[in-house]
Amino acid sequence: MEKNQPVKTKYTAFVASSIDGRIAKNSKSGIDWTSKEDWNFLQKSLANTDAVIVGHNTYKIYESRLKKRNTVVLTSKTVKPRLFGSVFFLNPKKINLRNFLQSKNYKNVSILGGARVYAFCLKHKMLDELFVTIEPYVFTNGIAMFTGDSFKKYQFLLQSVQKINKKGTILLKYKNEN
Amino acid sequence: MEKNQPVKTKYTAFVASSIDGRIAKNSKSGIDWTSKEDWNFLQKSLANTDAVIVGHNTYKIYESRLKKRNTVVLTSKTVKPRLFGSVFFLNPKKINLRNFLQSKNYKNVSILGGARVYAFCLKHKMLDELFVTIEPYVFTNGIAMFTGDSFKKYQFLLQSVQKINKKGTILLKYKNEN
């Protein structure tokens, strides 16, 4: 019997940010300040995705939409992966997330945040492409885009810059060079 | 006797940031990760500036360069403004910074950080233009670009986007709309 070649999963992170790199007021707050152009871009991009990864707070905020998708919710509140409908709750300290996603044969996985999930995926080599939408605001406080344990210099390569509306929302596409 | 019309001071902030909105590893660390294109842009811009505003930590890091300029160092460690050569040390809780700068007849003032100084100037209507250089790194930790007391939505208007080198450093110019 021939064994199938394992699928190479591609990981794409989508971030909507203020100019000063803030993605939310606090860990419980939704996003009501992003442009419709960013929303449209995200929805179009997610049409090609096999599964999304989110943290527990992000899942709670967008539950009604996310439970319709293949969603992996990273949480410390479970030991074994638990499946409800199309939503897996998984503790990445107990289970190897990469292997888990590979076993599902997902080709395209999207990372939707929050800040600790973006940093987790980057640290664990599950972030190949990064889309950052910068909305024209400064917040001066709130949740920073990536929240990792320590300062580290991850090199990216800019692939494109687009201005997506008149007020000056820009969309940056980066490739992870690490 | 005719009184002179007071000069209208224009305030321009210059920020060099990672993709994730970090400007430094910590409050004592210098910046060794910005591109030479950003450095050249900053030096050229500062040629037209009458004075720069910095915080005490930023001043300590760049003292040898800054003491050659008209520099205003914001510090809580003094009550009355103190002048050493061309460098004023001033406590913005004790003295009205806007009035002080106006009294000096400065037309162009540049704000060079750090994070609390950017937020202070924005809050006190001393930030008309904002240049943000985004270097193609993600740091996941460190000092966030603006550090204010609370979340607030300041609207900006994007005026230009430029890619300033091959590796993908971009330079954003914004106007404060508040």
PDB file of C-alpha atoms in Angstrom, chain A residues 72-144:
ATOM      1  CA  VAL A  72      -9.424  25.618  15.917  1.00  0.00           C
ATOM      2  CA  VAL A  73      -9.707  27.469  19.210  1.00  0.00           C
ATOM      3  CA  LEU A  74      -6.501  27.570  21.228  1.00  0.00           C
ATOM      4  CA  THR A  75      -7.287  27.335  24.909  1.00  0.00           C
ATOM      5  CA  SER A  76      -5.567  26.338  28.118  1.00  0.00           C
ATOM      6  CA  LYS A  77      -8.879  25.099  29.515  1.00  0.00           C
ATOM      7  CA  THR A  78      -8.841  21.645  27.956  1.00  0.00           C
ATOM      8  CA  VAL A  79      -6.372  18.759  27.936  1.00  0.00           C
ATOM      9  CA  LYS A  80      -7.599  16.608  25.052  1.00  0.00           C
ATOM     10  CA  PRO A  81      -8.936  18.195  21.862  1.00  0.00           C
ATOM     11  CA  ARG A  82     -12.707  18.523  21.991  1.00  0.00           C
ATOM     12  CA  LEU A  83     -14.895  18.884  18.936  1.00  0.00           C
ATOM     13  CA  PHE A  84     -18.231  20.735  18.885  1.00  0.00           C
ATOM     14  CA  GLY A  85     -19.707  20.794  15.406  1.00  0.00           C
ATOM     15  CA  SER A  86     -16.865  22.104  13.225  1.00  0.00           C
ATOM     16  CA  VAL A  87     -15.029  23.756  16.120  1.00  0.00           C
ATOM     17  CA  PHE A  88     -12.058  22.123  17.835  1.00  0.00           C
ATOM     18  CA  PHE A  89     -10.962  23.312  21.255  1.00  0.00           C
ATOM     19  CA  LEU A  90      -7.330  22.422  21.661  1.00  0.00           C
ATOM     20  CA  ASN A  91      -4.603  23.098  24.207  1.00  0.00           C
ATOM     21  CA  PRO A  92      -1.362  23.727  22.290  1.00  0.00           C
ATOM     22  CA  LYS A  93       0.679  22.885  25.393  1.00  0.00           C
ATOM     23  CA  LYS A  94      -0.780  19.376  25.374  1.00  0.00           C
ATOM     24  CA  ILE A  95      -1.032  18.671  21.656  1.00  0.00           C
ATOM     25  CA  ASN A  96       1.296  19.488  18.754  1.00  0.00           C
ATOM     26  CA  LEU A  97      -0.820  21.920  16.733  1.00  0.00           C
ATOM     27  CA  ARG A  98       1.174  21.540  13.510  1.00  0.00           C
ATOM     28  CA  ASN A  99       0.825  17.773  13.536  1.00  0.00           C
ATOM     29  CA  PHE A 100      -2.831  18.047  14.415  1.00  0.00           C
ATOM     30  CA  LEU A 101      -3.569  20.344  11.456  1.00  0.00           C
ATOM     31  CA  GLN A 102      -1.471  18.200   9.138  1.00  0.00           C
ATOM     32  CA  SER A 103      -3.465  15.130  10.166  1.00  0.00           C
ATOM     33  CA  LYS A 104      -6.599  16.959   9.032  1.00  0.00           C
ATOM     34  CA  ASN A 105      -5.058  17.511   5.576  1.00  0.00           C
ATOM     35  CA  TYR A 106      -5.708  21.249   5.718  1.00  0.00           C
ATOM     36  CA  LYS A 107      -3.843  23.014   2.932  1.00  0.00           C
ATOM     37  CA  ASN A 108      -4.653  26.619   3.811  1.00  0.00           C
ATOM     38  CA  VAL A 109      -4.972  27.720   7.406  1.00  0.00           C
ATOM     39  CA  SER A 110      -5.761  31.297   8.444  1.00  0.00           C
ATOM     40  CA  ILE A 111      -4.738  32.821  11.745  1.00  0.00           C
ATOM     41  CA  LEU A 112      -7.163  35.459  12.971  1.00  0.00           C
ATOM     42  CA  GLY A 113      -5.716  36.364  16.359  1.00  0.00           C
ATOM     43  CA  GLY A 114      -5.594  37.636  18.998  1.00  0.00           C
ATOM     44  CA  ALA A 115      -2.166  38.901  19.854  1.00  0.00           C
ATOM     45  CA  ARG A 116      -0.962  35.844  21.759  1.00  0.00           C
ATOM     46  CA  VAL A 117      -2.138  33.490  19.019  1.00  0.00           C
ATOM     47  CA  TYR A 118      -0.277  35.470  16.344  1.00  0.00           C
ATOM     48  CA  ALA A 119       2.893  35.321  18.477  1.00  0.00           C
ATOM     49  CA  PHE A 120       2.411  31.630  19.227  1.00  0.00           C
ATOM     50  CA  CYS A 121       2.046  30.738  15.546  1.00  0.00           C
ATOM     51  CA  LEU A 122       5.055  32.853  14.575  1.00  0.00           C
ATOM     52  CA  LYS A 123       7.211  31.245  17.263  1.00  0.00           C
ATOM     53  CA  HIS A 124       6.154  27.733  16.231  1.00  0.00           C
ATOM     54  CA  LYS A 125       6.746  28.194  12.486  1.00  0.00           C
ATOM     55  CA  MET A 126       3.079  28.389  11.603  1.00  0.00           C
ATOM     56  CA  LEU A 127       3.089  31.794   9.959  1.00  0.00           C
ATOM     57  CA  ASP A 128       4.184  31.877   6.325  1.00  0.00           C
ATOM     58  CA  GLU A 129       2.346  34.949   5.115  1.00  0.00           C
ATOM     59  CA  LEU A 130       1.206  38.024   6.995  1.00  0.00           C
ATOM     60  CA  PHE A 131      -1.426  40.508   5.858  1.00  0.00           C
ATOM     61  CA  VAL A 132      -1.574  43.691   7.921  1.00  0.00           C
ATOM     62  CA  THR A 133      -4.315  46.235   7.364  1.00  0.00           C
ATOM     63  CA  ILE A 134      -3.431  49.593   8.876  1.00  0.00           C
ATOM     64  CA  GLU A 135      -6.459  51.751   9.609  1.00  0.00           C
ATOM     65  CA  PRO A 136      -5.699  55.486   9.939  1.00  0.00           C
ATOM     66  CA  TYR A 137      -6.052  55.797  13.709  1.00  0.00           C
ATOM     67  CA  VAL A 138      -3.751  56.087  16.670  1.00  0.00           C
ATOM     68  CA  PHE A 139      -5.075  54.522  19.886  1.00  0.00           C
ATOM     69  CA  THR A 140      -2.143  55.110  22.303  1.00  0.00           C
ATOM     70  CA  ASN A 141      -3.279  52.138  24.397  1.00  0.00           C
ATOM     71  CA  GLY A 142      -4.810  48.686  23.998  1.00  0.00           C
ATOM     72  CA  ILE A 143      -3.663  45.270  22.851  1.00  0.00           C
ATOM     73  CA  ALA A 144      -0.428  45.183  20.827  1.00  0.00           C
TER      74      ALA A 144
END
